[in-house]
Short mmCIF file of C-alpha atoms in Angstrom, two decimals:
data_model
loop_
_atom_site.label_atom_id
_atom_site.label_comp_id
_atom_site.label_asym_id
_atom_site.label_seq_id
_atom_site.Cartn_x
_atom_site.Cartn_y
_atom_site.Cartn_z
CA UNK A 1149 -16.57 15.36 -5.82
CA UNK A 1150 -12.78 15.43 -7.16
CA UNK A 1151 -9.59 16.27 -5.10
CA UNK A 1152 -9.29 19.01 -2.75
CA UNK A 1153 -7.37 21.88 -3.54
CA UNK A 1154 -8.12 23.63 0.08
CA UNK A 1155 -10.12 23.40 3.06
CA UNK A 1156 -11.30 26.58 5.08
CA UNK A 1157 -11.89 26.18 8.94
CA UNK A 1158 -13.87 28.99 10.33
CA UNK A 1159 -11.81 31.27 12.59
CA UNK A 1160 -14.08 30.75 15.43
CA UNK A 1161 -12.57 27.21 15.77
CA UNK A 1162 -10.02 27.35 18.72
CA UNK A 1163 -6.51 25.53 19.38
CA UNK A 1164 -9.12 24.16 21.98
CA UNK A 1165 -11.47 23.35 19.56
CA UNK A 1166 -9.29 20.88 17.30
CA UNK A 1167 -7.68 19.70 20.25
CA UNK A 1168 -10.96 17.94 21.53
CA UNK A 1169 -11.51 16.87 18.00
CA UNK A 1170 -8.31 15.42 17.69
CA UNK A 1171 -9.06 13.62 21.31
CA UNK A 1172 -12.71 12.01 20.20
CA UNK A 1173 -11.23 10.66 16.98
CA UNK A 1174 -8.22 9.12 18.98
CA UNK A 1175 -9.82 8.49 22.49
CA UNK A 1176 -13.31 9.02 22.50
CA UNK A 1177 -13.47 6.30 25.65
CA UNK A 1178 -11.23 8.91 26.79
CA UNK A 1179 -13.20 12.31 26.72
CA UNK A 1180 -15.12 13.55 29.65
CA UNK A 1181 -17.97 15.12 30.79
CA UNK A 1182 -16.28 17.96 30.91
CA UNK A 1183 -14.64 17.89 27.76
CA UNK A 1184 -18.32 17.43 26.01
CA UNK A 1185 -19.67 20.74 25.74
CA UNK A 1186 -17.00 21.94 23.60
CA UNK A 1187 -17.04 18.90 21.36
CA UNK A 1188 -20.46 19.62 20.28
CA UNK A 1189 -19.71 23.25 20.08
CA UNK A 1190 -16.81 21.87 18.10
CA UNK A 1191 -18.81 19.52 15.81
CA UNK A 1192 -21.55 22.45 15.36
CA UNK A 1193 -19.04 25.17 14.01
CA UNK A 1194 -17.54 22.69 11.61
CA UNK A 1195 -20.72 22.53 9.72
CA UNK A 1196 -19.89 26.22 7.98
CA UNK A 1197 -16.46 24.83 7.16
CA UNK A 1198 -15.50 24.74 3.39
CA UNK A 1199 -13.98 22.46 0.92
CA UNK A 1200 -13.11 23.66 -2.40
CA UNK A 1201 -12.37 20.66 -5.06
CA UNK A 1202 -9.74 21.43 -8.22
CA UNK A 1203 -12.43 22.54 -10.17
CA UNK A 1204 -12.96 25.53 -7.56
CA UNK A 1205 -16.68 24.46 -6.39
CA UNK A 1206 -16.86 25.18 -3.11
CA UNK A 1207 -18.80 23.07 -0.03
CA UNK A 1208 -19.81 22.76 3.34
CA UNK A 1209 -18.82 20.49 5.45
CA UNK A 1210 -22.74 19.98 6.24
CA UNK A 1211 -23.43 19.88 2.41
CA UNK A 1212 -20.63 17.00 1.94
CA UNK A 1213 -22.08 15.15 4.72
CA UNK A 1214 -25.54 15.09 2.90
CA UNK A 1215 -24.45 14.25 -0.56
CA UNK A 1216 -22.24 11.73 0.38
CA UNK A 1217 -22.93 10.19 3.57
CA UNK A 1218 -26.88 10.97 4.10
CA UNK A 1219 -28.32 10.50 1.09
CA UNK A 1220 -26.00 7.12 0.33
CA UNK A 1221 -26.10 5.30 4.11
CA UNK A 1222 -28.63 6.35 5.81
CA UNK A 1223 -31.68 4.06 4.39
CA UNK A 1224 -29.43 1.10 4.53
CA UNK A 1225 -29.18 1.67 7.76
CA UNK A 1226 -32.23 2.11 8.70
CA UNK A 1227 -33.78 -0.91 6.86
CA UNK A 1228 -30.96 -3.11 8.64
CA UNK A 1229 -31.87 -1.58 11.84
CA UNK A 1230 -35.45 -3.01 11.40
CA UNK A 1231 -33.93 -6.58 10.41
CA UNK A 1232 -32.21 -6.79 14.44
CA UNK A 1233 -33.96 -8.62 17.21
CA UNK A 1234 -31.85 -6.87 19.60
CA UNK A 1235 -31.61 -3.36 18.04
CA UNK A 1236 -29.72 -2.48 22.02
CA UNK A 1237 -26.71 -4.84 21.16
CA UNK A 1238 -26.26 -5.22 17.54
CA UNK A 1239 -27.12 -1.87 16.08
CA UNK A 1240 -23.13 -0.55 17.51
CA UNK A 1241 -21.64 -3.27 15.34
CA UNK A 1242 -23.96 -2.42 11.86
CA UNK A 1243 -23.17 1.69 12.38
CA UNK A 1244 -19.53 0.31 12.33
CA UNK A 1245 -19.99 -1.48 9.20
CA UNK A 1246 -20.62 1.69 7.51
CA UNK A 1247 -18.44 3.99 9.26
CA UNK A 1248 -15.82 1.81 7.86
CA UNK A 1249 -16.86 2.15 4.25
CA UNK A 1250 -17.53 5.65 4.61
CA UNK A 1251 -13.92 6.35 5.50
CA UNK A 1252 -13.06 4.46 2.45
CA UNK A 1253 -15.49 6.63 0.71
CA UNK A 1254 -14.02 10.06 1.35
CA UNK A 1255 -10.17 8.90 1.50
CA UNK A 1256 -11.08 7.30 -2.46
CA UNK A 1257 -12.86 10.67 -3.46
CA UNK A 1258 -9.84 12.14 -2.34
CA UNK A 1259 -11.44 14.14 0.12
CA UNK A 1260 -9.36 13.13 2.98
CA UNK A 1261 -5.66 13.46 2.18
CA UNK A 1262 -3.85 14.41 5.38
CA UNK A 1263 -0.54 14.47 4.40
CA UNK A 1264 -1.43 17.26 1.72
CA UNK A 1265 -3.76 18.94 3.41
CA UNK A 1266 -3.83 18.12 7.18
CA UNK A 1267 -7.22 19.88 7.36
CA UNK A 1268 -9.47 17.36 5.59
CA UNK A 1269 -8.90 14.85 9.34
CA UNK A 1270 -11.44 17.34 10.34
CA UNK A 1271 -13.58 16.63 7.68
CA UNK A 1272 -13.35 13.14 7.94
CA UNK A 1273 -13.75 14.00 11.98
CA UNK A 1274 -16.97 15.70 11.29
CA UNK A 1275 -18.68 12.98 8.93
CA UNK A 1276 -17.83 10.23 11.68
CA UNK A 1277 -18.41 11.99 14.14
CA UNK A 1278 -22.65 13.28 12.78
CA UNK A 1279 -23.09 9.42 11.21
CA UNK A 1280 -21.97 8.08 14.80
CA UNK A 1281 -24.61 10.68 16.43
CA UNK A 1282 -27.01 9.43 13.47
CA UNK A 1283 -26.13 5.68 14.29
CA UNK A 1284 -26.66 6.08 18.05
CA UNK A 1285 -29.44 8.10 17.97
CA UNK A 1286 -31.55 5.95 15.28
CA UNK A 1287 -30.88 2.71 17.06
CA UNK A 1288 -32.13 4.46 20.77
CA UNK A 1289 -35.40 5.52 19.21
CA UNK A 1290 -36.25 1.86 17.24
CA UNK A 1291 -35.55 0.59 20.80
CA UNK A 1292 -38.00 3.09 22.51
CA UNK A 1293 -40.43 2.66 20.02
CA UNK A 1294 -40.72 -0.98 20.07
CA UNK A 1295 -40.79 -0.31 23.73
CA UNK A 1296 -43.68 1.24 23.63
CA UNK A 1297 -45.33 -1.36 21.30
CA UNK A 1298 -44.69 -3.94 23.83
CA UNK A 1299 -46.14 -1.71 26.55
CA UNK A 1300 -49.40 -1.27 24.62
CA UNK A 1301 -49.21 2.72 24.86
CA UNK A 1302 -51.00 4.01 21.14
CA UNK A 1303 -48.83 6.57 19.48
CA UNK A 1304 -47.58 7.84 15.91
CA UNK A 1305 -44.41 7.46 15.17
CA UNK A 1306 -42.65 9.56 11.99
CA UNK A 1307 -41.73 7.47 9.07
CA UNK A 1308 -38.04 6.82 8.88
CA UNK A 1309 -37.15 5.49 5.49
CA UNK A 1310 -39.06 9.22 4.75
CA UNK A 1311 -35.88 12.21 4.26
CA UNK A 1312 -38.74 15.09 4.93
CA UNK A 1313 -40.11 12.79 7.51
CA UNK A 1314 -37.59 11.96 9.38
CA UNK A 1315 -36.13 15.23 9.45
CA UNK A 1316 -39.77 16.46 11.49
CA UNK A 1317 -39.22 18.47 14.93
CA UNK A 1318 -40.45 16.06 16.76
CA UNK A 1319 -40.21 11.70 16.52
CA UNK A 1320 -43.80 10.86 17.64
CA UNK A 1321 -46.62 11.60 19.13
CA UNK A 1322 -48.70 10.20 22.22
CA UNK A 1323 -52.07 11.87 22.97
CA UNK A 1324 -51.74 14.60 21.60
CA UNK A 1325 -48.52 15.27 22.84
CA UNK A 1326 -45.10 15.50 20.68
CA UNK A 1327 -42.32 13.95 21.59
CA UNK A 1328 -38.47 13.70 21.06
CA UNK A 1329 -36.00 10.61 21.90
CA UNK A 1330 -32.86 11.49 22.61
CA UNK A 1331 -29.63 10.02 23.38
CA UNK A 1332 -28.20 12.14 26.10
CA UNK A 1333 -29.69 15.60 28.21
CA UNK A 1334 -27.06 17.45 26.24
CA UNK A 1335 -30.05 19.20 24.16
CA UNK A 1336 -30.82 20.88 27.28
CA UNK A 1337 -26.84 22.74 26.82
CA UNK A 1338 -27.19 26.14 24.86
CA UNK A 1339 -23.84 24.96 23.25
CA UNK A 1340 -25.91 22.15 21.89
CA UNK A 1341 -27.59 25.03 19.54
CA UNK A 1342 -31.20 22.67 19.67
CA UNK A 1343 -34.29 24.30 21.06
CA UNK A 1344 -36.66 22.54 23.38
CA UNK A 1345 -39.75 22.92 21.46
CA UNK A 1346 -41.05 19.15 22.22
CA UNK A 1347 -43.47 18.60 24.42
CA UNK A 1348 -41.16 16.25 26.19
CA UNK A 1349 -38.22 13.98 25.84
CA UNK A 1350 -36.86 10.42 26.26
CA UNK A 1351 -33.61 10.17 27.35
CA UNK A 1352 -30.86 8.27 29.21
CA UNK A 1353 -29.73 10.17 31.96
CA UNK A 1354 -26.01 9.34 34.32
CA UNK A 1355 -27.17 9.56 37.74
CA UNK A 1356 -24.32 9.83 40.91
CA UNK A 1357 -26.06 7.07 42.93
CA UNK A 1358 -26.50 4.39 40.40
CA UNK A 1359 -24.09 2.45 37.96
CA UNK A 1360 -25.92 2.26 34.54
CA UNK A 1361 -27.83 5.62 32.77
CA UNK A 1362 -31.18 5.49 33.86
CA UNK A 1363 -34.08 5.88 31.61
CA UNK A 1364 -35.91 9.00 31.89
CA UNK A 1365 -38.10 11.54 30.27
CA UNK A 1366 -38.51 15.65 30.34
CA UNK A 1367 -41.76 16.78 30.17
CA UNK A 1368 -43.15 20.77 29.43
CA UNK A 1369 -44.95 21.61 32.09
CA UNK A 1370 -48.52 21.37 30.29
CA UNK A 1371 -48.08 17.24 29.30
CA UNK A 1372 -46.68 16.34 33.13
CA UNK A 1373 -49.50 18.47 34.70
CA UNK A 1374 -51.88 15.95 32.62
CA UNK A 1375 -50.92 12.85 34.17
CA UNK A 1376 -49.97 13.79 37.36
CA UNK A 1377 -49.15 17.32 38.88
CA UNK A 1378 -46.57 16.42 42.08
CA UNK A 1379 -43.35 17.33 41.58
CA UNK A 1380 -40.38 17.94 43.92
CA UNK A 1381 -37.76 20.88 42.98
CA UNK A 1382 -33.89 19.68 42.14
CA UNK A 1383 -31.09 20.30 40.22
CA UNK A 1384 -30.03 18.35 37.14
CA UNK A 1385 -26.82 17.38 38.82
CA UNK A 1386 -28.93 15.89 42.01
CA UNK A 1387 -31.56 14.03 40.20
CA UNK A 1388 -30.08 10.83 41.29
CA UNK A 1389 -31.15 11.70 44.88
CA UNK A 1390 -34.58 12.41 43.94
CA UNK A 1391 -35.83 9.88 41.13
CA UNK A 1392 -37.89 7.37 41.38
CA UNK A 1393 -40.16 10.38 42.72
CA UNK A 1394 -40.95 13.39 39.88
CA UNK A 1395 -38.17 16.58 39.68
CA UNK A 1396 -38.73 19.84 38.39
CA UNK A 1397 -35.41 21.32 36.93
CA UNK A 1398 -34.38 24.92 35.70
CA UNK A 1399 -32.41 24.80 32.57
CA UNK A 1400 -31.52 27.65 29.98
CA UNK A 1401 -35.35 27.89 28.47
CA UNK A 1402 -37.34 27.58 31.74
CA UNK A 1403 -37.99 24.78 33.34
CA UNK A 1404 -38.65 20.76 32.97
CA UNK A 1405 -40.44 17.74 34.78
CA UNK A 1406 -37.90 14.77 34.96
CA UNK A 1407 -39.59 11.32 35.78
CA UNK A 1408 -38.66 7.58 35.15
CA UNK A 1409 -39.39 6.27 32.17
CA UNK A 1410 -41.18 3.29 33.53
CA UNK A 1411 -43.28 5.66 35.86
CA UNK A 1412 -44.29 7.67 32.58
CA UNK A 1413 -45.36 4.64 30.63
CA UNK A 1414 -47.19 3.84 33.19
CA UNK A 1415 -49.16 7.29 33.83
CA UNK A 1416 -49.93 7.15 30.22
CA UNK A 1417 -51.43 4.04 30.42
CA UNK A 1418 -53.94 5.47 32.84
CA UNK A 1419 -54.06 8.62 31.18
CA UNK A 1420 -55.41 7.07 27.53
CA UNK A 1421 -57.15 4.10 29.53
CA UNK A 1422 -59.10 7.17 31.13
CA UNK A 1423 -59.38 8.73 27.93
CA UNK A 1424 -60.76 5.86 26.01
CA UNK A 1425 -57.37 5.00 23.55
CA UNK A 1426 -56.89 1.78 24.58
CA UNK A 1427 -58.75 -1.16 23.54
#
């Protein structure tokens, strides 16, 4: 891609919009629960944003960010996730690596020139900001799968060094069930445009009464009631006084069983012991 000659922002980002943006890139330490929600509202509109080069060929924001970023980092990182014995504390370190280079990238191409065109920090905002989500989000579900390995559960995990593959609706599956890993509950916002169409997710949850995020998953109602039917009713905001024991939530869709993670693992375990899975 050559030079920029413009960039068009849709008009449905706000003054409050680029002002978040402008916060994560500077002080994303900084941003708060709060300020979330619109970031990823933020993040999602930029995707119809445009760049048009010199030679008047227009594209997405989303279409640079597969051409150049995608289809150029993402195996490498992948394959160098696998190469980690401690995919928790290194993988941060290797996504910066790359996030590094693919600055250089774009700024090179010419596709980030802010004092000629003060738009493109938003397309450099967006790229960071999706290989950061890719980075994050990659690294959590190596970690839960290998998790799982050690625990002895038998599942199917989708092939990651696979484009089509990895790009599947759901990340694995566990008797019969298909499943998600996620890096946050913010799937569960409508602002997060995703719909819940796993059968349940992994997830790291911030709870009030504890200091780290705890490890949890969402179930549908169908693949809880398998393994174990008790639930108690709660908010998502008041988990933390329920857990270790089972929650039912409401949420935008309908409504979700929250339980520990370790508590899950180990009602599968019974559940394919009982069914004969395990050796």
């Amino acid at each position: 891609m050559s030079i920029l000659r413009r960039v068009l922002i849709p008009s449905d980002i706000t003054a409050s919009h680029r002002a978040v943006v402008r916060r994560y890139v500077e002080h994303i330490a900084e941003l708060s629960a709060a300020d979330w929600p619109l970031a990823i509202e933020a993040f999602n509109l930029l995707r119809h944003a445009v760049v048009v080069r010199a030679d008047d060929r227009a594209y997405t924001f989303a279409q640079v960010y597969e051409e150049l970023i995608d289809a150029h980092y993402a195996t490498p990182f992948l394959k160098g996730l696998f190469d980690l014995q401690d995919v928790k504390r290194e993988s941060a370190s290797l996504g910066a690596v790359s996030a590094r280079r693919i600055y250089q990238d774009l700024t090179e191409r010419g596709l980030h020139a802010p004092e000629r065109l003060p738009e493109s920090r938003l397309l450099m905002a967006y790229c960071l900001y999706w290989w950061q989500s890719f980075c994050k989000g990659y690294a959590f579900e190596v970690e839960i799968f290998r998790d799982l390995e050690r625990s002895g559960l038998r599942f199917q995990p989708h092939d990651l060094f696979d484009p089509i593959a990895r790009r599947s609706p759901h990340d694995f599956r566990i008797s019969g069930f298909w499943g998600d890993v996620k890096t946050s509950a913010y799937f569960l916002l409508k602002v997060s445009g995703e719909t819940v169409s796993s059968d349940f997710f992994v997830t790291r949850v911030g709870l009030s009464t504890r200091r780290t995020r705890t490890l949890v998953v969402f179930l549908q109602g169908a693949a809880w009631d398998v393994i174990d039917g008790e639930t108690l009713l709660s908010l998502l905001s008041d988990l933390g006084n329920v857990l270790p024991r089972p929650a039912r939530i409401s949420y935008h869709g309908g409504e979700l069983v929250v339980a520990e993670y370790a508590d899950w693992k180990a009602k599968m375990r019974n559940y394919q012991s009982a069914r004969g899975e395990l050796p």
